[in-house]
Coordinates of C-alpha atoms and ligand atoms in Angstrom, one line a residue:
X6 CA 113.5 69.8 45.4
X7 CA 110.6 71.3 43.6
X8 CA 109.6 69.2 40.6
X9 CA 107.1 69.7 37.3
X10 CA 104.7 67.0 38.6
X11 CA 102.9 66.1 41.8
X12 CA 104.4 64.0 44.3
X13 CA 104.3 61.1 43.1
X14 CA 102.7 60.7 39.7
X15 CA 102.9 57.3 38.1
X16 CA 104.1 57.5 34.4
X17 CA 104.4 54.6 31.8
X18 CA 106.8 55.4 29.0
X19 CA 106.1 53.1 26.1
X20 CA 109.4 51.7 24.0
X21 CA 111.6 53.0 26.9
X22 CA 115.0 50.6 26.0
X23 CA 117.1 52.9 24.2
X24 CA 116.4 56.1 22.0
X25 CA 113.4 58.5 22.7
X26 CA 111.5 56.1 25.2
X27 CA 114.5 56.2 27.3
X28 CA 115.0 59.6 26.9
X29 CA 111.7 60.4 28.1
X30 CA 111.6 58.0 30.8
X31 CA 114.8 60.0 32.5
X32 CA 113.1 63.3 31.7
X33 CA 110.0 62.0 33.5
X34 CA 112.2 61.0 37.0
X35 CA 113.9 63.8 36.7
X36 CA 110.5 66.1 36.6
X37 CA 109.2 64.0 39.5
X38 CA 107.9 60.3 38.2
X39 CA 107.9 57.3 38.7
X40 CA 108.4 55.1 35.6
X41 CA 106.9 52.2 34.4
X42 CA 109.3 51.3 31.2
X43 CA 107.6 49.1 28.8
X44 CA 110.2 47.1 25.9
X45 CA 109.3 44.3 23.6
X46 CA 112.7 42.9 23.2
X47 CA 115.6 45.2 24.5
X48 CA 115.6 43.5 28.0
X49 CA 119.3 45.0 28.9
X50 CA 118.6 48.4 27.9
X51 CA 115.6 48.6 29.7
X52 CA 117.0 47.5 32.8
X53 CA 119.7 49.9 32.8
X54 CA 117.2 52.8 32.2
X55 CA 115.5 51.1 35.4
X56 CA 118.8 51.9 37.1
X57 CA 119.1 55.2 36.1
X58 CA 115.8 56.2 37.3
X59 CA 116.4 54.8 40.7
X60 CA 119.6 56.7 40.5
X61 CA 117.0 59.8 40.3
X62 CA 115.5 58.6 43.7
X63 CA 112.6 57.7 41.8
X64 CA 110.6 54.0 41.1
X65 CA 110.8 52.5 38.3
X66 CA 108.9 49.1 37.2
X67 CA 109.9 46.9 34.2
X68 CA 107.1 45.9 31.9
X69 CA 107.9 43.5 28.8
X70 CA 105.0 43.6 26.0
X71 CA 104.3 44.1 22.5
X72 CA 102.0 47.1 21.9
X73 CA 101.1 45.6 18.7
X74 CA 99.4 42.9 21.0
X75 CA 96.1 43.5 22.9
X76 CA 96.2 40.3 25.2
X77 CA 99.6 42.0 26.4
X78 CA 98.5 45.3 26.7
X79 CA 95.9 44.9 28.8
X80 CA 98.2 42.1 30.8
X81 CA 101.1 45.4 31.7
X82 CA 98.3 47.5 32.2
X83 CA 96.5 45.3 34.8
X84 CA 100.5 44.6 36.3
X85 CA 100.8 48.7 36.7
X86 CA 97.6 48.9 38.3
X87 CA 98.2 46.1 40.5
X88 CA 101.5 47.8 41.8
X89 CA 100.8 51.0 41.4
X90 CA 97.3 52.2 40.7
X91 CA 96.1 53.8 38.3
X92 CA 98.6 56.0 36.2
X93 CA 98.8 59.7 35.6
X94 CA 101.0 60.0 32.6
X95 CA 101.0 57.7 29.9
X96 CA 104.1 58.7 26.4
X97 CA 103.3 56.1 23.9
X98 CA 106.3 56.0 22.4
X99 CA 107.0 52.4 20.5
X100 CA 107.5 52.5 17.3
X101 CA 109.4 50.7 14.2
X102 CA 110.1 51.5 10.1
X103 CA 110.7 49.4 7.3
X104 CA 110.9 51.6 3.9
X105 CA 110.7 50.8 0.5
X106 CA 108.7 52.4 -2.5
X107 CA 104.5 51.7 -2.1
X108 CA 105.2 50.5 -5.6
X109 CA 107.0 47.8 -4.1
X110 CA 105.8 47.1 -0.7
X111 CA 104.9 43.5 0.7
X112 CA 101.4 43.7 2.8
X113 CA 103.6 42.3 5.3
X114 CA 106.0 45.6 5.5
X115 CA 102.9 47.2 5.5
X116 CA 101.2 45.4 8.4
X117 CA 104.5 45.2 10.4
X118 CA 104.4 49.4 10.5
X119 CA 100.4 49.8 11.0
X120 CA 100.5 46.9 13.8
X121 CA 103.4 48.6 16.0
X122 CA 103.1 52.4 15.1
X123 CA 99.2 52.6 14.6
X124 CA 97.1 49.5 16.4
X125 CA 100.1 49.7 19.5
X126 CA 99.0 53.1 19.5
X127 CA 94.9 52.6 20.2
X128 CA 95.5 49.4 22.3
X129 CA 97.8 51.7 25.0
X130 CA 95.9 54.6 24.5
X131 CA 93.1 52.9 25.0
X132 CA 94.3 51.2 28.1
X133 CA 95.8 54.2 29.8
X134 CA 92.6 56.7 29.4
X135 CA 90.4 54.5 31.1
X136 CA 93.1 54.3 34.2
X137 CA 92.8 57.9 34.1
X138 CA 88.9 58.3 34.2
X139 CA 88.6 59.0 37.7
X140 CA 91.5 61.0 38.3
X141 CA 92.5 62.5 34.9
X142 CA 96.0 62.8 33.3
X143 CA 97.9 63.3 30.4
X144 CA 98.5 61.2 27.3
X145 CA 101.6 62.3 24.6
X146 CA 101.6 60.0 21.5
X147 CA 105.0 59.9 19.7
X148 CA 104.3 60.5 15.7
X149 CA 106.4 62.0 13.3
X150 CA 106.8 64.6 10.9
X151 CA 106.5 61.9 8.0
X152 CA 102.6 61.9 9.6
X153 CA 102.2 65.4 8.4
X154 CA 104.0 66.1 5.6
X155 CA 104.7 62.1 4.0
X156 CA 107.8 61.1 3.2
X157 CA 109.0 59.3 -0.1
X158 CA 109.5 55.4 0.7
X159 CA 107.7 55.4 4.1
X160 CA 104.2 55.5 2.4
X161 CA 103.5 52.6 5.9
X162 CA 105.2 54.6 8.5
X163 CA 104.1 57.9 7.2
X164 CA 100.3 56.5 7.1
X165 CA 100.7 55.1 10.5
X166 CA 101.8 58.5 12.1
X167 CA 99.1 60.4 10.3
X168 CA 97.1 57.9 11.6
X169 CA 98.1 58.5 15.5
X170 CA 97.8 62.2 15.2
X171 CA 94.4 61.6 14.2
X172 CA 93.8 59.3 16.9
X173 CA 95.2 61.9 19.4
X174 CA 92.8 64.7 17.8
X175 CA 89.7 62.7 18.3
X176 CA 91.0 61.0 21.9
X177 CA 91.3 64.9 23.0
X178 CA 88.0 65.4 22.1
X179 CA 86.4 62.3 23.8
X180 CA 88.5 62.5 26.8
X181 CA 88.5 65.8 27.8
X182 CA 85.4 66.0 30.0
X183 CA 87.3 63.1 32.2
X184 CA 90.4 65.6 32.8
X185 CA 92.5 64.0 30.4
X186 CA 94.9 65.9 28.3
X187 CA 96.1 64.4 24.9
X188 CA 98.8 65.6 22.9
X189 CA 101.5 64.9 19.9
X190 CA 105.2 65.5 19.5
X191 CA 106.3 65.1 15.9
X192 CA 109.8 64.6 15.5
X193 CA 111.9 65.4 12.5
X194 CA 115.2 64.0 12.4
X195 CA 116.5 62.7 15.5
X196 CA 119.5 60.8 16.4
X197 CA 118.5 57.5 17.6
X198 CA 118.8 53.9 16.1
X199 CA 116.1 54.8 13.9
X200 CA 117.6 57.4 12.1
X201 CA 121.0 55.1 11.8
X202 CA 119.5 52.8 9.6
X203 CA 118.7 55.6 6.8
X204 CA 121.4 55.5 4.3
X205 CA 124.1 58.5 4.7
X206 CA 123.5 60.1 1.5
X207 CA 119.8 60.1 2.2
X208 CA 120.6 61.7 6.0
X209 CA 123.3 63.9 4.2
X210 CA 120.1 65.4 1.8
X211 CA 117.7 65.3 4.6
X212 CA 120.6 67.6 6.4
X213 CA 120.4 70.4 4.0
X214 CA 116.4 70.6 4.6
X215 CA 116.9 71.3 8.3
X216 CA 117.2 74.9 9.3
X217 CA 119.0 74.5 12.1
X218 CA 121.2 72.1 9.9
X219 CA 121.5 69.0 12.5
X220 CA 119.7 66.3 13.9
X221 CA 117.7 66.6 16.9
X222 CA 118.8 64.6 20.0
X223 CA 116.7 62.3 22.0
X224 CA 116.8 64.6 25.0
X225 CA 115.8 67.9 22.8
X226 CA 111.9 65.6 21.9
X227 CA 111.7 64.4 25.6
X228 CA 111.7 68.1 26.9
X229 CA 108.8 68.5 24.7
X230 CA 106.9 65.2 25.9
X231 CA 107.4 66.4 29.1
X232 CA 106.0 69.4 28.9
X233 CA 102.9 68.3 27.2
X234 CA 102.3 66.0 29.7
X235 CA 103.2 68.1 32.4
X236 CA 100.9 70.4 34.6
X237 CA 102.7 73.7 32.9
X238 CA 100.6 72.4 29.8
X239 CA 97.2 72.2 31.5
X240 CA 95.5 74.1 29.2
X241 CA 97.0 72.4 25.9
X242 CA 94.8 69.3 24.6
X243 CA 94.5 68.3 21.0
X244 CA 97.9 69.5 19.8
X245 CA 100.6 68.6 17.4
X246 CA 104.4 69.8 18.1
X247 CA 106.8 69.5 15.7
X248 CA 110.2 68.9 17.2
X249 CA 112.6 69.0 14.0
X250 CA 114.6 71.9 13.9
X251 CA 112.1 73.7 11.2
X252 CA 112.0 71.4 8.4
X253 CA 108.4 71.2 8.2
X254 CA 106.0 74.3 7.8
X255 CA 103.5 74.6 10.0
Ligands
NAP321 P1 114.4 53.3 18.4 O1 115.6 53.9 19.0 O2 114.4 52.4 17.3 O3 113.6 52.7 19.7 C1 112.3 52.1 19.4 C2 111.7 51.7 20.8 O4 110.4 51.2 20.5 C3 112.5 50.6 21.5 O5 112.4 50.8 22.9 C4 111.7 49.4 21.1 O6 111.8 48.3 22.1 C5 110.3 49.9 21.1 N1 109.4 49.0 20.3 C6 109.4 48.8 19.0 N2 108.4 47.9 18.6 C7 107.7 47.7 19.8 C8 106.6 46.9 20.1 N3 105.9 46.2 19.1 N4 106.2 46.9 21.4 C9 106.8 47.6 22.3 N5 107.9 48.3 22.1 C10 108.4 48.4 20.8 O7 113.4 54.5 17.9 P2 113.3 56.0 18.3 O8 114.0 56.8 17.2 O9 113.7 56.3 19.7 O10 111.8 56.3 18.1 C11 110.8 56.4 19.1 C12 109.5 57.0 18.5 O11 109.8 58.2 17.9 C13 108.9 56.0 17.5 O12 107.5 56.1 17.6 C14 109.4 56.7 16.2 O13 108.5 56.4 15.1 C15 109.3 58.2 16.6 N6 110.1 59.0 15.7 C16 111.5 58.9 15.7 C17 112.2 59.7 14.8 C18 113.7 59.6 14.7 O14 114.3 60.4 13.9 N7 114.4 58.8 15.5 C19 111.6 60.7 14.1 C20 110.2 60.8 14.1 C21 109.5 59.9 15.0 P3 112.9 47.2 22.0 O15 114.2 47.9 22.2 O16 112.6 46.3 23.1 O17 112.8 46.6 20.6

């Protein structure tokens, strides 16, 4: 079977339980990976996402921490090396909401956003370029179209995606003499557990913004994660792609 990625690249898909992450992680098998599928809580839907890569023929390795945590960071990353060596694809993924007006936000909401979406985003990225000093790779970081364009009541989510595209921009910079490819996907509206929390007659206004007049599906991001971090995207570093059926400019 021919596949998008070398025989037997090693990929880590962060927040890989349910939604995107998981998504992504059958994408990866399917292109070729293995998959190491990191979850903070979601111990049941990562384990049958485990399944379902094996299913693929391909490995898959279970790996429990919160991104927003350096001590367990650097504790999965050590486990992957340990039972895999050093990784060639690394989708960091994780990420959480919790809107309200700035007006009214609690530091807390604020630091509950910026410690998942933002600080989980340098501790993993951190982590998986220096695996990849030796023999390169690609990195995709997960933001969101709220990152680029803001988004009324997500003033911390919106801050925290603008903040990972950044990250990415600068990481592509740093990292490229080593081989290693960074990019974004920015998704618009997509139908995960995410988006089910937004109340309908927000969703139903959002709907009328979208071109293409639907959400996105889990599957429709993953293809472009995949890509980015595919071989077929060697000469791609630094890049933002919006995955949100045009509602955004470019
Ligand atoms: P989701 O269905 O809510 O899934 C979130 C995933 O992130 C879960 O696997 C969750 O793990 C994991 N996660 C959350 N906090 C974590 C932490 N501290 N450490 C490790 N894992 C953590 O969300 P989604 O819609 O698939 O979103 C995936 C990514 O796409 C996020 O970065 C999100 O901001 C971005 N995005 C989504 C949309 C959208 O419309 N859905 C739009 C733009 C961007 P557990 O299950 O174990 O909690």
């Amino acid at each position: 079977m021919s596949t998008l990625f070398p025989e037997g690249t090693r990929a880590l898909v962060t927040g890989a339980s349910r939604g995107i992450g998981a998504a992504t992680a059958l994408a990866l098998a399917e292109a070729g990976c293995d998959v190491a599928l990191n979850y903070r809580s979601s111990a049941a839907g990562a384990e049958e996402v485990a399944e379902r890569v094996r299913a693929l023929g391909r490995e898959a390795l279970l790996v429990r921490a919160d991104v927003g945590d350096e001590a367990q960071v650097m504790a999965m990353f050590q486990r992957i090396r340990a039972e895999w060596g050093p990784l060639g694809v690394a989708v960091l993924n994780s990420g959480v909401t919790s809107d309200g007006h700035l007006a009214a936000m609690s530091s807390g909401k604020w630091q509950e956003v910026i410690g998942t979406n933002l600080t989980g985003a340098f501790l993993t990225a951190r982590e998986a370029t220096k695996q990849m000093y030796v023999d390169g790779g690609a990195l995709v970081l997960i933001a969101s179209t709220s990152g680029i364009a803001g988004r009324a009541g997500q003033a911390n989510y919106a801050a925290s995606k603008g903040g990972v595209i950044a990250l990415a921009k600068t990481l592509a910079y740093e990292a490229a003499p080593r081989g290693i490819r960074v990019n974004v996907v920015a998704p618009g509206f997509i139908d995960t557990d995410m988006v089910r929390k937004v109340p309908p007659a927000r969703l139903k206004e959002a709907l009328h913004a979208i071109p293409l007049g639907r959400t996105g599906t889990p599957r429709e991001v993953a293809s472009a994660a995949v890509f980015l971090a595919s071989p077929a995207a060697s000469y791609i570093t630094g890049k933002v792609l919006t995955v949100d059926g045009g509602m955004i400019p470019n």
